[in-house]
mmCIF file of C-alpha atoms in Angstrom:
data_model
loop_
_atom_site.group_PDB
_atom_site.id
_atom_site.type_symbol
_atom_site.label_atom_id
_atom_site.label_comp_id
_atom_site.label_asym_id
_atom_site.label_seq_id
_atom_site.Cartn_x
_atom_site.Cartn_y
_atom_site.Cartn_z
ATOM 1 C CA MET J 1 10.340 -0.689 36.510
ATOM 2 C CA PRO J 2 7.642 -0.278 33.951
ATOM 3 C CA GLN J 3 7.553 -2.589 31.185
ATOM 4 C CA ILE J 4 8.356 -0.816 27.660
ATOM 5 C CA ASP J 5 5.740 -1.398 25.185
ATOM 6 C CA MET J 6 8.100 -1.944 22.208
ATOM 7 C CA PRO J 7 5.254 -2.195 19.518
ATOM 8 C CA SER J 8 3.894 1.196 20.529
ATOM 9 C CA ILE J 9 7.454 2.771 20.289
ATOM 10 C CA VAL J 10 8.009 1.169 16.986
ATOM 11 C CA LEU J 11 4.693 2.680 15.818
ATOM 12 C CA LEU J 12 5.427 6.038 17.320
ATOM 13 C CA ILE J 13 8.814 6.021 15.168
ATOM 14 C CA LEU J 14 6.864 5.023 12.031
ATOM 15 C CA ALA J 15 4.479 7.921 12.846
ATOM 16 C CA ALA J 16 7.283 10.407 13.300
ATOM 17 C CA LEU J 17 8.737 9.136 9.886
ATOM 18 C CA GLY J 18 5.546 9.544 8.275
ATOM 19 C CA ILE J 19 5.009 13.064 9.418
ATOM 20 C CA LEU J 20 8.630 13.990 8.401
ATOM 21 C CA SER J 21 8.052 12.428 5.114
ATOM 22 C CA SER J 22 4.587 14.124 4.484
ATOM 23 C CA ASN J 23 3.109 10.392 4.156
ATOM 24 C CA SER J 24 -0.208 11.050 5.446
ATOM 25 C CA SER J 25 -1.353 7.429 4.692
ATOM 26 C CA VAL J 26 1.488 5.928 6.655
ATOM 27 C CA THR J 27 0.812 8.528 9.475
ATOM 28 C CA ILE J 28 -2.858 7.855 9.599
ATOM 29 C CA ALA J 29 -2.512 4.182 9.670
ATOM 30 C CA VAL J 30 -0.180 4.247 12.272
ATOM 31 C CA VAL J 31 -2.325 6.557 14.510
ATOM 32 C CA VAL J 32 -5.204 4.113 13.890
ATOM 33 C CA LEU J 33 -3.201 1.156 14.974
ATOM 34 C CA LEU J 34 -2.010 3.238 18.163
ATOM 35 C CA LEU J 35 -5.404 4.047 18.999
ATOM 36 C CA VAL J 36 -6.472 0.330 18.685
ATOM 37 C CA ARG J 37 -3.569 -0.422 21.189
ATOM 38 C CA VAL J 38 -4.369 2.355 23.534
ATOM 39 C CA VAL J 39 -8.078 1.481 23.764
ATOM 40 C CA HIS J 40 -6.960 -2.256 24.292
ATOM 41 C CA LEU J 41 -8.934 -3.575 21.312
ATOM 42 C CA HIS J 42 -6.144 -6.146 20.838
ATOM 43 C CA GLN J 43 -8.819 -8.647 19.703
ATOM 44 C CA ALA J 44 -8.989 -6.578 16.433
ATOM 45 C CA PHE J 45 -5.374 -7.270 15.393
ATOM 46 C CA PRO J 46 -6.000 -10.834 14.028
ATOM 47 C CA TRP J 47 -8.950 -9.349 11.809
ATOM 48 C CA ILE J 48 -6.939 -6.529 10.701
ATOM 49 C CA GLU J 49 -3.902 -8.839 9.796
ATOM 50 C CA LYS J 50 -6.420 -11.185 7.918
ATOM 51 C CA TYR J 51 -8.629 -8.766 6.201
ATOM 52 C CA GLY J 52 -6.912 -5.207 6.156
ATOM 53 C CA LEU J 53 -5.097 -5.735 3.037
ATOM 54 C CA THR J 54 -8.114 -6.921 1.110
ATOM 55 C CA LEU J 55 -10.165 -4.164 2.520
ATOM 56 C CA GLY J 56 -7.483 -1.534 1.561
ATOM 57 C CA ILE J 57 -7.474 -2.984 -1.947
ATOM 58 C CA ILE J 58 -11.313 -2.564 -2.261
ATOM 59 C CA VAL J 59 -11.242 0.833 -1.298
ATOM 60 C CA LEU J 60 -8.574 1.792 -3.620
ATOM 61 C CA THR J 61 -10.249 -0.062 -6.460
ATOM 62 C CA VAL J 62 -13.431 2.041 -5.692
ATOM 63 C CA GLY J 63 -11.260 5.240 -5.870
ATOM 64 C CA ILE J 64 -9.856 4.165 -9.352
ATOM 65 C CA LEU J 65 -13.319 3.281 -10.718
ATOM 66 C CA ALA J 66 -14.962 6.258 -9.430
ATOM 67 C CA PRO J 67 -14.256 8.496 -12.514
ATOM 68 C CA ILE J 68 -15.894 5.918 -14.676
ATOM 69 C CA ALA J 69 -18.895 5.532 -12.298
ATOM 70 C CA SER J 70 -19.442 9.451 -12.229
ATOM 71 C CA GLY J 71 -19.236 9.755 -15.958
ATOM 72 C CA LYS J 72 -16.020 11.778 -15.747
ATOM 73 C CA ILE J 73 -14.390 9.216 -18.066
ATOM 74 C CA GLU J 74 -16.571 8.342 -20.892
ATOM 75 C CA PHE J 75 -16.989 5.177 -22.714
ATOM 76 C CA GLN J 76 -15.547 6.855 -25.962
ATOM 77 C CA THR J 77 -12.192 7.946 -23.956
ATOM 78 C CA ILE J 78 -11.933 4.173 -22.975
ATOM 79 C CA TYR J 79 -12.425 3.133 -26.478
ATOM 80 C CA GLN J 80 -9.969 5.543 -27.884
ATOM 81 C CA SER J 81 -7.387 4.417 -25.238
ATOM 82 C CA PHE J 82 -6.969 1.092 -27.585
ATOM 83 C CA LEU J 83 -6.113 3.245 -30.635
ATOM 84 C CA HIS J 84 -3.195 5.184 -29.536
ATOM 85 C CA TRP J 85 0.288 3.571 -28.846
ATOM 86 C CA LYS J 86 0.698 5.748 -25.731
ATOM 87 C CA SER J 87 -2.551 4.464 -24.251
ATOM 88 C CA LEU J 88 -1.629 0.863 -25.264
ATOM 89 C CA LEU J 89 1.810 1.150 -23.652
ATOM 90 C CA ALA J 90 -0.344 2.562 -20.394
ATOM 91 C CA ILE J 91 -2.363 -0.372 -20.667
ATOM 92 C CA ALA J 92 0.492 -2.690 -20.706
ATOM 93 C CA ILE J 93 2.375 -1.032 -17.897
ATOM 94 C CA GLY J 94 -0.986 -1.051 -15.828
ATOM 95 C CA VAL J 95 -1.206 -4.903 -16.378
ATOM 96 C CA LEU J 96 2.456 -5.317 -15.236
ATOM 97 C CA VAL J 97 1.796 -3.289 -12.093
ATOM 98 C CA ALA J 98 -1.464 -5.162 -11.357
ATOM 99 C CA TYR J 99 0.656 -8.349 -11.672
ATOM 100 C CA MET J 100 3.280 -6.959 -9.496
ATOM 101 C CA GLY J 101 0.968 -5.770 -6.758
ATOM 102 C CA GLY J 102 -0.603 -9.236 -6.855
ATOM 103 C CA ARG J 103 2.731 -10.845 -6.326
ATOM 104 C CA GLY J 104 3.387 -8.079 -3.622
ATOM 105 C CA ALA J 105 0.193 -8.888 -1.820
ATOM 106 C CA ALA J 106 1.136 -12.783 -1.735
ATOM 107 C CA LEU J 107 4.594 -11.833 -0.465
ATOM 108 C CA MET J 108 3.283 -9.679 2.168
ATOM 109 C CA THR J 109 0.798 -12.173 3.192
ATOM 110 C CA ASN J 110 3.259 -15.183 3.310
ATOM 111 C CA GLN J 111 6.187 -13.221 4.715
ATOM 112 C CA PRO J 112 5.029 -10.522 6.911
ATOM 113 C CA THR J 113 8.662 -9.802 7.984
ATOM 114 C CA VAL J 114 9.402 -7.808 4.928
ATOM 115 C CA VAL J 115 6.339 -5.387 5.433
ATOM 116 C CA THR J 116 8.522 -3.192 7.776
ATOM 117 C CA GLY J 117 11.380 -3.144 5.471
ATOM 118 C CA LEU J 118 9.079 -2.044 2.495
ATOM 119 C CA LEU J 119 7.502 0.383 4.630
ATOM 120 C CA LEU J 120 10.609 1.971 5.924
ATOM 121 C CA GLY J 121 11.965 1.987 2.352
ATOM 122 C CA THR J 122 9.007 3.771 1.063
ATOM 123 C CA ILE J 123 9.241 6.436 4.001
ATOM 124 C CA ILE J 124 13.060 6.893 3.134
ATOM 125 C CA GLY J 125 12.228 7.172 -0.571
ATOM 126 C CA VAL J 126 9.596 9.830 0.068
ATOM 127 C CA ALA J 127 11.570 11.728 2.914
ATOM 128 C CA PHE J 128 15.032 11.828 1.061
ATOM 129 C CA PHE J 129 14.699 11.298 -2.506
ATOM 130 C CA ARG J 130 11.295 13.246 -3.238
ATOM 131 C CA GLY J 131 9.498 10.039 -3.993
ATOM 132 C CA VAL J 132 5.787 9.494 -4.007
ATOM 133 C CA PRO J 133 4.384 7.033 -1.431
ATOM 134 C CA VAL J 134 2.827 4.790 -4.284
ATOM 135 C CA GLY J 135 2.840 1.905 -1.747
ATOM 136 C CA PRO J 136 4.637 -1.270 -0.440
ATOM 137 C CA LEU J 137 2.435 -3.486 -2.625
ATOM 138 C CA ILE J 138 4.479 -2.920 -5.743
ATOM 139 C CA ALA J 139 7.647 -2.736 -3.858
ATOM 140 C CA ALA J 140 6.769 -6.134 -2.517
ATOM 141 C CA GLY J 141 6.123 -7.395 -6.067
ATOM 142 C CA ILE J 142 9.485 -6.167 -7.427
ATOM 143 C CA LEU J 143 11.188 -7.861 -4.072
ATOM 144 C CA SER J 144 9.187 -11.130 -4.899
ATOM 145 C CA LEU J 145 10.882 -11.142 -8.371
ATOM 146 C CA PHE J 146 14.257 -10.763 -6.827
ATOM 147 C CA LEU J 147 13.530 -13.355 -4.137
ATOM 148 C CA GLY J 148 11.833 -15.813 -6.734
ATOM 149 C CA LYS J 149 8.563 -16.169 -4.570
ATOM 150 C CA SER J 150 5.003 -15.319 -5.278
#
């Protein structure tokens, strides 16, 4: 009797949930990991586990800073953001979210068992509650507040 490849089955289920919830980020990530498994590049998994989150944060930061680099957001706009209460509130919330993301990254690194639950919760929120897949990092940060861990 052939042995069942449970990690691949779990990844296929996550891919299906990603497709059903129109969460292309999850779907693409799962497909990449499935390809790594199929072509037997298992030696890449420790590297992905160690540096994947950092690499993802770098790519995300590049995307966030691109409008400044391209000149789409000018210095005057940045300066004016310190003069309006809504912009100041946005800055404060941005600081809070960045803090939560940092806590989330630490929690996900120190307790990788929560990653699957956070991912499933994100997919369920997108699929059934018209949510937006803003990412498990912030969810992990919120979870870390409940758990009292950073």
